[in-house]
JSON list of C-alpha atoms in Angstrom, two decimals:
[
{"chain": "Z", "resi": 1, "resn": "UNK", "atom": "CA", "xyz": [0.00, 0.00, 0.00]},
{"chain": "Z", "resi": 2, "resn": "UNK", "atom": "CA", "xyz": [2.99, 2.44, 0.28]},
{"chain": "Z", "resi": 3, "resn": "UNK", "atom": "CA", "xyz": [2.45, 5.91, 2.07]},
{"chain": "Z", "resi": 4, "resn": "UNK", "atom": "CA", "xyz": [-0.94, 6.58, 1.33]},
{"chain": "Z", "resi": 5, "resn": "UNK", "atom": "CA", "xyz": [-3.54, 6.55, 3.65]},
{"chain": "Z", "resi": 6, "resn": "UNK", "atom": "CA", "xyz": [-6.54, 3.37, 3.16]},
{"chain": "Z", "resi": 7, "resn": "UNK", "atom": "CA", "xyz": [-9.67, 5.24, 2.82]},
{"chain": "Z", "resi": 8, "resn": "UNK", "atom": "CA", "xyz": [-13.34, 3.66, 3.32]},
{"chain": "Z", "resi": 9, "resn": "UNK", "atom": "CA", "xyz": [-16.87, 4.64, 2.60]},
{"chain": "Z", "resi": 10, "resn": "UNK", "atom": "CA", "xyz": [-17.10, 4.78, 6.53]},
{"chain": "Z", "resi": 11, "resn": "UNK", "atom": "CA", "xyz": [-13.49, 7.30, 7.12]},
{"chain": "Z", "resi": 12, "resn": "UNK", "atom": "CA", "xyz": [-13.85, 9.76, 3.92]},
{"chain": "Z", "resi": 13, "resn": "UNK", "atom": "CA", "xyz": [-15.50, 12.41, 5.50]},
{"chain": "Z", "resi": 14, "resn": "UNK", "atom": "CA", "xyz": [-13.39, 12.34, 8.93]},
{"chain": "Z", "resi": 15, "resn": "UNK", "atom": "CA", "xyz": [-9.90, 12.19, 6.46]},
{"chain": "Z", "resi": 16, "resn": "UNK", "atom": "CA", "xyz": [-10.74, 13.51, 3.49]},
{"chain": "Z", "resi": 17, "resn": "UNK", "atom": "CA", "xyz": [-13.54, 16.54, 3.91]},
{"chain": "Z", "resi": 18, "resn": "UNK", "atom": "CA", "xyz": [-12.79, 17.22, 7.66]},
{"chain": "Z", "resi": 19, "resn": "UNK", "atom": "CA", "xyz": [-8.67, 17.52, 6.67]},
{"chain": "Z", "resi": 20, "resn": "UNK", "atom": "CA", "xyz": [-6.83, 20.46, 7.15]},
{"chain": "Z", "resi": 21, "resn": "UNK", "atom": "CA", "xyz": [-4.36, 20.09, 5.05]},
{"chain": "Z", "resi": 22, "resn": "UNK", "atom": "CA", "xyz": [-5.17, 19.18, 1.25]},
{"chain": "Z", "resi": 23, "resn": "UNK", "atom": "CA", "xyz": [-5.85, 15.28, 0.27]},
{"chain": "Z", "resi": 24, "resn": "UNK", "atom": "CA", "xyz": [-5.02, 13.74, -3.40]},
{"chain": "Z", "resi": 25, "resn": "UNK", "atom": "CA", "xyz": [-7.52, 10.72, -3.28]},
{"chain": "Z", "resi": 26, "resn": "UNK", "atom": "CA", "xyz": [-6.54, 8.25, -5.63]},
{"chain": "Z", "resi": 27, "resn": "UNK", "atom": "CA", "xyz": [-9.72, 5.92, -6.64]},
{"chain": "Z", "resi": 28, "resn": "UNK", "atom": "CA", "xyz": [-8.56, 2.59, -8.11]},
{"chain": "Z", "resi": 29, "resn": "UNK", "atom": "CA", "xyz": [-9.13, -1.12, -7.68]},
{"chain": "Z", "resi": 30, "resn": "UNK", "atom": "CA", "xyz": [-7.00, -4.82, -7.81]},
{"chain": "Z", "resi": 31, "resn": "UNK", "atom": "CA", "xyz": [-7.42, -5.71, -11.49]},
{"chain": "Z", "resi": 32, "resn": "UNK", "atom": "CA", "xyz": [-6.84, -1.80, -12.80]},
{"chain": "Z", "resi": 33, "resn": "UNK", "atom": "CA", "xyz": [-3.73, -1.95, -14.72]},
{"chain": "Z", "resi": 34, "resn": "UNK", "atom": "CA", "xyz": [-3.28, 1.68, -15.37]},
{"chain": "Z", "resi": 35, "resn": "UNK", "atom": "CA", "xyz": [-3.67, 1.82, -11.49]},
{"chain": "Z", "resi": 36, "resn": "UNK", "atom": "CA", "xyz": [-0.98, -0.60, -10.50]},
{"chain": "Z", "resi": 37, "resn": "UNK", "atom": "CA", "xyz": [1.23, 2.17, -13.24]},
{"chain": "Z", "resi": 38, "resn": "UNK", "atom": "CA", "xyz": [0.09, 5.23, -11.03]},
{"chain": "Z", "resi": 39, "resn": "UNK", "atom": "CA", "xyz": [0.49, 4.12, -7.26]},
{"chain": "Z", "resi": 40, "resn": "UNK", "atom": "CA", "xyz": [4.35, 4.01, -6.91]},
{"chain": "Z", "resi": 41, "resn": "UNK", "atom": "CA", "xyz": [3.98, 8.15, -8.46]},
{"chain": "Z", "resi": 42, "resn": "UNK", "atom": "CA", "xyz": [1.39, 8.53, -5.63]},
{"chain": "Z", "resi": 43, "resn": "UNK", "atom": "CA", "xyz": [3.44, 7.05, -2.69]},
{"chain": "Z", "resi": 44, "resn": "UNK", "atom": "CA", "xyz": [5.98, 9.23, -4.03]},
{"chain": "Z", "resi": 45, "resn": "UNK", "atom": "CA", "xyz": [4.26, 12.24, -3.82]},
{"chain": "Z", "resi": 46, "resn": "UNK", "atom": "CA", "xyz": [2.69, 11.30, -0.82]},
{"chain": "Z", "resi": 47, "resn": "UNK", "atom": "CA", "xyz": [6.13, 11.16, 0.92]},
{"chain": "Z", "resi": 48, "resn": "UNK", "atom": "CA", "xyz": [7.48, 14.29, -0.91]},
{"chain": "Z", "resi": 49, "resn": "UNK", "atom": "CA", "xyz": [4.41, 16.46, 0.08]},
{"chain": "Z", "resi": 50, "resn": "UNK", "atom": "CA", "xyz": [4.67, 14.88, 4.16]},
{"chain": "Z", "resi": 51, "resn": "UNK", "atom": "CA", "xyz": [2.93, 17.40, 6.48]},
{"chain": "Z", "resi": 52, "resn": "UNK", "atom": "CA", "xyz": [1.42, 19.71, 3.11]},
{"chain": "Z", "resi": 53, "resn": "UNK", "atom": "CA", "xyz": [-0.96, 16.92, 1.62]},
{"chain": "Z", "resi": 54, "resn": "UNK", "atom": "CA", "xyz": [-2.14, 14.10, 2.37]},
{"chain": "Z", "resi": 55, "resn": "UNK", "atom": "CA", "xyz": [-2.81, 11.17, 0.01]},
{"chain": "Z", "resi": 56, "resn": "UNK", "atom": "CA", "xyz": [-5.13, 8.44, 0.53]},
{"chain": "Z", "resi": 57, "resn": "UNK", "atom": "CA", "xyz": [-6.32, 5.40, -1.63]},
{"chain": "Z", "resi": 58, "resn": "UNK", "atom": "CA", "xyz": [-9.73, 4.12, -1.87]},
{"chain": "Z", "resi": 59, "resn": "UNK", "atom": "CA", "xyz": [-10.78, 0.88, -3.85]},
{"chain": "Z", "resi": 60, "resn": "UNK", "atom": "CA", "xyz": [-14.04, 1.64, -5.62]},
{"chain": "Z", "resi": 61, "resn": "UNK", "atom": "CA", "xyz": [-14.97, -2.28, -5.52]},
{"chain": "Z", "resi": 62, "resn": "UNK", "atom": "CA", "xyz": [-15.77, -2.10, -2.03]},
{"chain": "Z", "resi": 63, "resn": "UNK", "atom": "CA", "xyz": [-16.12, 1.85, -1.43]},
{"chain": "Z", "resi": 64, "resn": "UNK", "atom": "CA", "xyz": [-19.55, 2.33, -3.95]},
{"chain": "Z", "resi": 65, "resn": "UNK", "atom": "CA", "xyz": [-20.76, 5.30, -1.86]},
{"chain": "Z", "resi": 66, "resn": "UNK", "atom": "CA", "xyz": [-17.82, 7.63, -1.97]},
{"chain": "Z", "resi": 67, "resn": "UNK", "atom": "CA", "xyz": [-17.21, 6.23, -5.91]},
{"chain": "Z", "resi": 68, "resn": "UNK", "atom": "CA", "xyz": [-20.53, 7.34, -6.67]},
{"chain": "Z", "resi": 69, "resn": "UNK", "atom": "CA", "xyz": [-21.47, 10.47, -5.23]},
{"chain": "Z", "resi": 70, "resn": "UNK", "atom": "CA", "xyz": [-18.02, 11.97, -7.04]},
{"chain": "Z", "resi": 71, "resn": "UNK", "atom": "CA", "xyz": [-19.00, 10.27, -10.42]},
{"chain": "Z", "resi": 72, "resn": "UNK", "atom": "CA", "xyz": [-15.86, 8.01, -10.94]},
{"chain": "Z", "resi": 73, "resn": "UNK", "atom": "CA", "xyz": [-16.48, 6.49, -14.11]},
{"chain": "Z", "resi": 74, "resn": "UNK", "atom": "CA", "xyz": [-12.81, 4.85, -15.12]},
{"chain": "Z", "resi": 75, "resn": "UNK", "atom": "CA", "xyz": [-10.28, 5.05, -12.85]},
{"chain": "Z", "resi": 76, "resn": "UNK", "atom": "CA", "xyz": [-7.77, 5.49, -11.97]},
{"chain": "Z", "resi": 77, "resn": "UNK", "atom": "CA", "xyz": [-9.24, 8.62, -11.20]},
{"chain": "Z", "resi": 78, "resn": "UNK", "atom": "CA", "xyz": [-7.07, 11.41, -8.84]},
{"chain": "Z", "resi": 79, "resn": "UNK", "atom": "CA", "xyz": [-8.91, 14.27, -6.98]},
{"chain": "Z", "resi": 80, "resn": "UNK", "atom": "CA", "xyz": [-7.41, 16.66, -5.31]},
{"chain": "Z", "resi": 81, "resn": "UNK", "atom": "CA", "xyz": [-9.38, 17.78, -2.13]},
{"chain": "Z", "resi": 82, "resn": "UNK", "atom": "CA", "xyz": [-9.09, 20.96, -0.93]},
{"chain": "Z", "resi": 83, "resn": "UNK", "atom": "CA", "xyz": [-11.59, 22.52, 2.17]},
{"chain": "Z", "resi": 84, "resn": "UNK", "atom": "CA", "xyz": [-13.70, 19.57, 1.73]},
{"chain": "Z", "resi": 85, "resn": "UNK", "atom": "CA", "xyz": [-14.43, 20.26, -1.86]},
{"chain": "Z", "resi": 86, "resn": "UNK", "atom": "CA", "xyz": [-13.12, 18.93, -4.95]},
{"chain": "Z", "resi": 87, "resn": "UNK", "atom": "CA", "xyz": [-10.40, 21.27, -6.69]},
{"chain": "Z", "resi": 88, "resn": "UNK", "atom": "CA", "xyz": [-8.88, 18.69, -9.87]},
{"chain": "Z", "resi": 89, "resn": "UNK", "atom": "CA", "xyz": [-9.52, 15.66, -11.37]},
{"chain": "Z", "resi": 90, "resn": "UNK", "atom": "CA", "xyz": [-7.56, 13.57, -12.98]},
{"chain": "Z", "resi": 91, "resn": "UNK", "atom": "CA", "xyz": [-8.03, 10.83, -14.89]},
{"chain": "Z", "resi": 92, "resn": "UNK", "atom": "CA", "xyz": [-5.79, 7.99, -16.40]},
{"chain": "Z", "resi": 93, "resn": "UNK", "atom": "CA", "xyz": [-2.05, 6.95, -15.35]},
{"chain": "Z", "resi": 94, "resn": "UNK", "atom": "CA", "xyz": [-0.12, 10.40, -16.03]},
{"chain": "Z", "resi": 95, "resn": "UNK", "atom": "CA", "xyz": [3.39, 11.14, -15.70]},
{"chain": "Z", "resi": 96, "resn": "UNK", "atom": "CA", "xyz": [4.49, 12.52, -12.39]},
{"chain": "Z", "resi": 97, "resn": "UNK", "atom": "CA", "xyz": [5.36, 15.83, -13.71]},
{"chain": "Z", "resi": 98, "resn": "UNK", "atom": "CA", "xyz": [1.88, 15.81, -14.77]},
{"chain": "Z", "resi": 99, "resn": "UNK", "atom": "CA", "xyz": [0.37, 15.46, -11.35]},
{"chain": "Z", "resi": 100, "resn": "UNK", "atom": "CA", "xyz": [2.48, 17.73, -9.46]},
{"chain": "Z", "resi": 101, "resn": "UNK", "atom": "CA", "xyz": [1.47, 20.09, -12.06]},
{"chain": "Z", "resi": 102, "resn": "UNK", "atom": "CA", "xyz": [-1.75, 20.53, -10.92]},
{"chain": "Z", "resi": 103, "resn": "UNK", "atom": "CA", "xyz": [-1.35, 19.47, -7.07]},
{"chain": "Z", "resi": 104, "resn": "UNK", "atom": "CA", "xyz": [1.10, 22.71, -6.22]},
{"chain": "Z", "resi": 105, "resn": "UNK", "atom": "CA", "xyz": [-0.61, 25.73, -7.23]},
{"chain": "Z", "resi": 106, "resn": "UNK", "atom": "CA", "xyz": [-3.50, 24.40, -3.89]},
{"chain": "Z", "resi": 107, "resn": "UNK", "atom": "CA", "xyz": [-0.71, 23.17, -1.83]}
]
C-alpha cells in the first residue's frame, strides 16, 4: 500500500472533507492496470508532500458510496481535495510531472 492513507466509505469524511491540510484521493481497484502504473507516483508524492498533503487510496470495488457520489467512471481517477471540496480531477495513469502540475498551485 505504500504511504498513502486506506480510505473507506465509513473514514472519507473524517480524512478527506474534515482535513486540514489538502488530500489527493486516488480511486482505483485490484485488477486496474493503469492503477498498479500510477500508485508508486502517488506514494511518491505522498512522501514528498509529508505534512502539506495528504494522500489516501480508496478501492471503488468495495467503497460504492464515496465512488458514486463523485461520479468516478474509469479510474484510476485522482482528486485533489481541498476545504472539503473537490479542486482537480484527474483521470488515467499520467506522468508525475503531470500530477504535481496541478497538485502545487492548492498546496
Amino acid at each position: 500500500m505504500g504511504n498513502a492513507l486506506e480510505v473507506t466509505d465509513a473514514t472519507f469524511t473524517r480524512e478527506v472533507l474534515e482535513s486540514g491540510v489538502p488530500v489527493l484521493m486516488d480511486f482505483w481497484a485490484v485488477w486496474c492496470g493503469p492503477c498498479k502504473m500510477i500508485a508508486p507516483i502517488v506514494d511518491e508524492i505522498a512522501t514528498e508532500k509529508a505534512g502539506k498533503l495528504k494522500t489516501g487510496k480508496i478501492d471503488v470495488d468495495k467503497n460504492h458510496q464515496v465512488a458514486t457520489r463523485y461520479g468516478i467512471r474509469s479510474i484510476p481517477t485522482l482528486l485533489l481535495f481541498k476545504n472539503g471540496k473537490v479542486v482537480e480531477q484527474i483521470v488515467g495513469a499520467v506522468s508525475k510531472s503531470a500530477l504535481l502540475n496541478k497538485i502545487e498551485p492548492h498546496l
